[in-house]
């Protein structure tokens, strides 16, 4: 005698027998992607910077001139408004918030003595939210649409509440939904009236070069937009080579108004005598210019695209007819957002885990780890091999079917 | 007709005609010292860490196992109690203070909500004091003797004032005086009663391997001393390769109790997904073990010692008979402390500047840049060439003679 089971449960039970073991919790590049930058291992011909400085020694807190020029051209910003650091952009964001908390940004008092709140378009990047939570900044969710944050909501909130000091923005191929900010959204963010005079847009341009299709989406340049709108110090732009060269050994840049750059340089100079300029030399040699970066990113895309396609194909095959289930089809970036019926994300992730697939925890894309609808699952296809990711996507789909059936 | 001048003024006037131009304001290593580590430029044979991790990717916030083992052996601390980071030790110190301000250390509340004070043995390192000043920690001077801080003063202050949260310590070849903490001072620092339960020793072991004589001074290991005295979480030790390999591209370590290491790892993990582990691989390959580091440091000493000797010879020749003038004769480290009669340091530095010699500003070795007696001049012989430093020392000596004569 057997108990009658839902067909999805039978499929899931069969999948369990494969004994898969796969960690898909983070958007790490694959070894094959890292191999694309192995020329970083080559010996440098020397250690003199363009201005003659000895890149081995202390100093040059703003970064090497040639590294600033490279990021200036990549970000469409004058190189005088760019500083290049050795660490990852996440660290630069963290330190901007620390300096703002303890010292205040230009035109403001230290945030730490006041109630300080950030707007968080959701779903969003968990590490942004962790910085706020760990350092005592309150977070308010705002809806993220396909063309950026819901500007009606944003404008109303910032106009009336002086405790709202900032907002996280991933303007292109956003993590995890793949949203791309429209020109109109950028204009409105640049121009909106804020009750706080020291309001800042934390503009994490993490996926600026990370296209997955031939359509290389462009987002309006925000620093100039803010300046034209009379809010020159509003935007602080972050970028890095983390998913261009080597995730753990890249270089990162911060770009902003002259006043913000002077402020950053002063405060970062308390923390450090200067960045790792040898690694900047290595990167300038590898990445050269915009065209070289673009060509490298197409090689990344060639490795990534089949993995995204495999996930989308599995989802289409298994989930196409499941009511209330949908997913994003990003034009770039590192993630797919799998949207479940309300209340099914946590259960799906638990079932996937039983099948050997570790996913980003449910709720991670929301402040405080709380997805109010329990309906978002972040899929990170980059690290596993193509056969692995294909199996994993199938397993996730089956887990979701069981979750909604049960 | 000529105006009669003091002989020192005549000598100084002659010196002015040499038209020297020399920046001695910072203790940077010379190009010849940096050359000692040029093997860092060599191609690495690969990028796999001892545990098989891909050193190019994200992760391993505590550092590579082999880098932790290296620093564990260098610092006489179990490697589980060491984290290795990519940046300089100054940044680790800064971040400890930031995390303490915003989050509190184990056993304490955030320092930012309270009056927070650090004891500063003087003369000391200006960048330590800048961190406190910039981030809002009040500083109190305590006298630094040849064997460490005046413990009568320290013990009385910390026992009675719960706002005293920490103390800067450079235990060996201290900057700028070359003081070395005696075993008794280490024991008393480890065991003293502090009114603040969350008091911390910021133990900057910056010159641990930086001997100038054959006497390789040893200082008692402080983490164990604190544990034995019942204060296991009191000391946080910082070290780096900044003046071992390349000043701007080294690796740094933080060592402490298991509770402090867990605390650090949690908070540093909010800021960064992991350090530059490729540079850790490079350093492990270059520095290997204690014996290799010791041999490398002897080559540094061979370059540095003649420069220190040249300064001491000039001071002896020109200042030996000037009342109220003395100087330290360090057994290691990067500095000589030239002690002038009260009120003469600032004037000497100004006169040296007129002769083309830029020195560290007067007062820099004191909190808030205020040397109450205006009597300390930090001499940094490392960067200039031997002929340059010989001339500079003569110029400084002549400037001081003019300052005290006039």
XYZ file of N, CA, C and O in Angstrom, chain B residues 206-280:
300
model
N 54.310 47.987 16.330
C 54.715 48.445 15.000
C 56.174 48.118 14.681
O 56.541 47.982 13.516
N 56.995 48.032 15.715
C 58.443 47.882 15.476
C 58.984 46.593 16.091
O 60.144 46.529 16.484
N 58.148 45.587 16.117
C 58.493 44.335 16.774
C 59.772 43.706 16.216
O 60.567 43.125 16.957
N 59.953 43.815 14.916
C 61.089 43.131 14.272
C 62.161 44.125 13.821
O 63.091 43.779 13.113
N 62.017 45.375 14.222
C 62.774 46.466 13.606
C 63.951 46.884 14.476
O 64.029 47.999 14.958
N 64.881 45.925 14.638
C 66.043 46.160 15.492
C 67.107 46.983 14.756
O 67.248 46.878 13.546
N 67.837 47.772 15.545
C 68.971 48.521 14.973
C 70.293 48.034 15.539
O 71.353 48.448 15.074
N 70.236 47.207 16.568
C 71.475 46.692 17.172
C 71.388 45.168 17.216
O 70.362 44.577 16.887
N 72.483 44.564 17.649
C 72.487 43.103 17.760
C 71.647 42.630 18.941
O 71.317 41.449 19.048
N 71.326 43.568 19.819
C 70.482 43.190 20.943
C 69.028 43.208 20.465
O 68.408 44.258 20.329
N 68.485 42.065 20.175
C 67.102 42.002 19.706
C 66.175 41.987 20.918
O 65.856 40.938 21.469
N 65.780 43.183 21.305
C 64.994 43.357 22.528
C 63.697 42.556 22.449
O 63.035 42.539 21.406
N 63.357 41.900 23.521
C 62.064 41.203 23.606
C 61.172 41.899 24.621
O 61.630 42.306 25.678
N 59.908 42.023 24.283
C 58.933 42.578 25.224
C 57.994 41.442 25.617
O 57.674 40.577 24.790
N 57.554 41.427 26.860
C 56.671 40.354 27.340
C 55.396 40.297 26.487
O 54.883 41.326 26.056
N 54.906 39.094 26.232
C 53.700 38.879 25.416
C 52.480 39.313 26.233
O 52.223 38.806 27.316
N 51.732 40.254 25.696
C 50.723 40.940 26.517
C 49.381 40.211 26.574
O 48.682 40.311 27.583
N 49.012 39.480 25.534
C 47.694 38.827 25.546
C 47.669 37.750 26.643
O 46.720 37.677 27.434
N 48.738 36.974 26.691
C 48.850 35.967 27.742
C 48.938 36.606 29.125
O 48.338 36.122 30.087
N 49.682 37.708 29.219
C 49.817 38.393 30.508
C 48.453 38.866 31.009
O 48.128 38.749 32.199
N 47.637 39.399 30.100
C 46.294 39.860 30.488
C 45.425 38.671 30.918
O 44.684 38.753 31.902
N 45.520 37.568 30.168
C 44.720 36.389 30.519
C 45.106 35.877 31.908
O 44.236 35.580 32.737
N 46.404 35.806 32.161
C 46.864 35.303 33.466
C 46.427 36.220 34.596
O 46.190 35.779 35.719
N 46.306 37.509 34.296
C 45.902 38.468 35.338
C 44.383 38.540 35.488
O 43.870 39.354 36.255
N 43.657 37.724 34.728
C 42.196 37.728 34.863
C 41.505 38.777 34.018
O 40.327 39.063 34.210
N 42.244 39.368 33.092
C 41.666 40.370 32.180
C 41.871 39.942 30.728
O 42.539 40.623 29.950
N 41.278 38.799 30.341
C 41.643 38.178 29.059
C 41.361 39.050 27.837
O 42.028 38.906 26.824
N 40.390 39.932 27.916
C 39.994 40.707 26.731
C 40.615 42.103 26.700
O 40.216 42.960 25.908
N 41.586 42.356 27.561
C 42.089 43.725 27.693
C 42.950 44.176 26.512
O 42.848 45.329 26.078
N 43.801 43.313 26.002
C 44.796 43.767 25.002
C 44.387 43.389 23.585
O 43.937 42.277 23.327
N 44.516 44.332 22.669
C 44.370 44.059 21.241
C 45.698 44.447 20.587
O 46.132 45.600 20.676
N 46.333 43.461 19.961
C 47.681 43.637 19.411
C 47.593 43.866 17.904
O 46.840 43.180 17.209
N 48.342 44.820 17.422
C 48.369 45.143 15.991
C 49.804 45.012 15.478
O 50.744 45.426 16.147
N 49.927 44.456 14.293
C 51.243 44.371 13.651
C 51.028 44.387 12.151
O 49.919 44.161 11.669
N 52.073 44.671 11.427
C 51.946 44.677 9.972
C 53.298 44.482 9.328
O 54.343 44.518 9.997
N 53.273 44.304 8.018
C 54.518 44.203 7.259
C 54.887 45.545 6.622
O 55.754 45.595 5.755
N 54.237 46.623 7.087
C 54.438 47.915 6.415
C 55.907 48.298 6.293
O 56.323 48.837 5.276
N 56.668 48.054 7.331
C 58.098 48.383 7.270
C 58.934 47.115 7.262
O 60.084 47.099 7.694
N 58.327 46.044 6.750
C 59.030 44.770 6.551
C 59.135 44.519 5.045
O 60.203 44.284 4.519
N 57.965 44.623 4.376
C 57.964 44.453 2.914
C 57.781 45.833 2.266
O 58.695 46.640 2.284
N 56.564 46.107 1.760
C 56.307 47.393 1.117
C 55.327 48.197 1.959
O 54.243 47.705 2.300
N 55.679 49.435 2.235
C 54.885 50.260 3.144
C 53.435 50.362 2.698
O 52.517 50.317 3.505
N 53.215 50.505 1.399
C 51.856 50.733 0.917
C 51.113 49.480 0.503
O 49.921 49.545 0.223
N 51.783 48.363 0.444
C 51.149 47.155 -0.097
C 51.417 45.944 0.783
O 51.658 44.841 0.295
N 51.361 46.165 2.079
C 51.646 45.077 2.997
C 50.390 44.347 3.445
O 49.316 44.513 2.879
N 50.549 43.516 4.445
C 49.402 42.894 5.095
C 49.510 43.198 6.586
O 50.587 43.534 7.081
N 48.387 43.121 7.292
C 48.368 43.519 8.690
C 47.635 42.479 9.511
O 46.809 41.734 8.981
N 47.933 42.441 10.789
C 47.319 41.447 11.666
C 46.796 42.082 12.940
O 47.327 43.088 13.418
N 45.732 41.483 13.438
C 45.160 41.843 14.730
C 45.122 40.560 15.544
O 44.636 39.530 15.059
N 45.653 40.613 16.765
C 45.651 39.435 17.638
C 45.039 39.814 18.971
O 45.265 40.916 19.479
N 44.251 38.903 19.536
C 43.628 39.208 20.819
C 43.016 37.933 21.402
O 43.291 36.827 20.934
N 42.165 38.109 22.400
C 41.487 36.975 23.021
C 40.469 36.388 22.049
O 40.020 37.061 21.122
N 40.062 35.122 22.271
C 39.013 34.557 21.416
C 37.749 35.420 21.382
O 37.154 35.604 20.304
N 37.347 35.999 22.501
C 36.124 36.824 22.512
C 36.307 38.080 21.654
O 35.404 38.469 20.903
N 37.468 38.706 21.760
C 37.710 39.897 20.937
C 37.826 39.548 19.454
O 37.385 40.323 18.596
N 38.423 38.406 19.159
C 38.551 37.991 17.751
C 37.164 37.722 17.159
O 36.869 38.124 16.024
N 36.298 37.072 17.922
C 34.931 36.826 17.435
C 34.201 38.149 17.215
O 33.490 38.335 16.214
N 34.381 39.069 18.149
C 33.766 40.395 18.036
C 34.284 41.129 16.808
O 33.509 41.663 16.007
N 35.591 41.128 16.633
C 36.195 41.802 15.478
C 35.682 41.199 14.173
O 35.300 41.906 13.237
N 35.684 39.881 14.109
C 35.315 39.192 12.876
C 33.874 39.520 12.503
O 33.558 39.743 11.328
N 33.001 39.569 13.523
C 31.596 39.885 13.264
C 31.473 41.301 12.694
O 30.772 41.521 11.694
N 32.152 42.249 13.303
C 32.001 43.642 12.868
C 32.757 43.938 11.572
O 32.272 44.693 10.733
N 33.941 43.344 11.408
C 34.685 43.551 10.157
C 33.936 42.894 9.003
O 34.022 43.352 7.859
N 33.168 41.843 9.304
C 32.383 41.160 8.275
C 31.234 41.998 7.740
O 30.722 41.736 6.658
N 30.834 43.006 8.484
C 29.819 43.950 7.993
C 30.459 44.881 6.955
O 29.804 45.331 6.020
N 31.731 45.144 7.121
C 32.454 46.111 6.285
C 33.027 45.494 5.016
O 33.193 46.174 4.015
N 33.358 44.224 5.064
C 34.117 43.610 3.967
C 33.762 42.142 3.801
O 33.482 41.443 4.780
N 33.797 41.683 2.549
C 33.527 40.269 2.276
C 34.807 39.453 2.407
O 34.802 38.241 2.316
N 35.905 40.126 2.646
C 37.161 39.406 2.825
C 38.343 40.233 2.356
O 38.199 41.111 1.503
N 39.516 39.965 2.901
C 40.711 40.742 2.543
C 41.310 40.286 1.214
O 40.850 39.302 0.624
N 42.322 40.997 0.764
C 43.071 40.635 -0.442
C 43.961 39.436 -0.085
O 45.044 39.595 0.464
N 43.487 38.259 -0.444
C 44.203 37.046 -0.035
C 45.338 36.684 -0.994
O 46.233 35.928 -0.646
N 45.282 37.250 -2.197
C 46.412 37.047 -3.115
C 47.657 37.740 -2.553
O 48.761 37.187 -2.576
N 47.479 38.919 -2.000
C 48.624 39.604 -1.395
C 49.097 38.864 -0.143
O 50.281 38.899 0.191
N 48.185 38.192 0.535
C 48.598 37.361 1.669
C 49.451 36.185 1.170
O 50.483 35.855 1.766
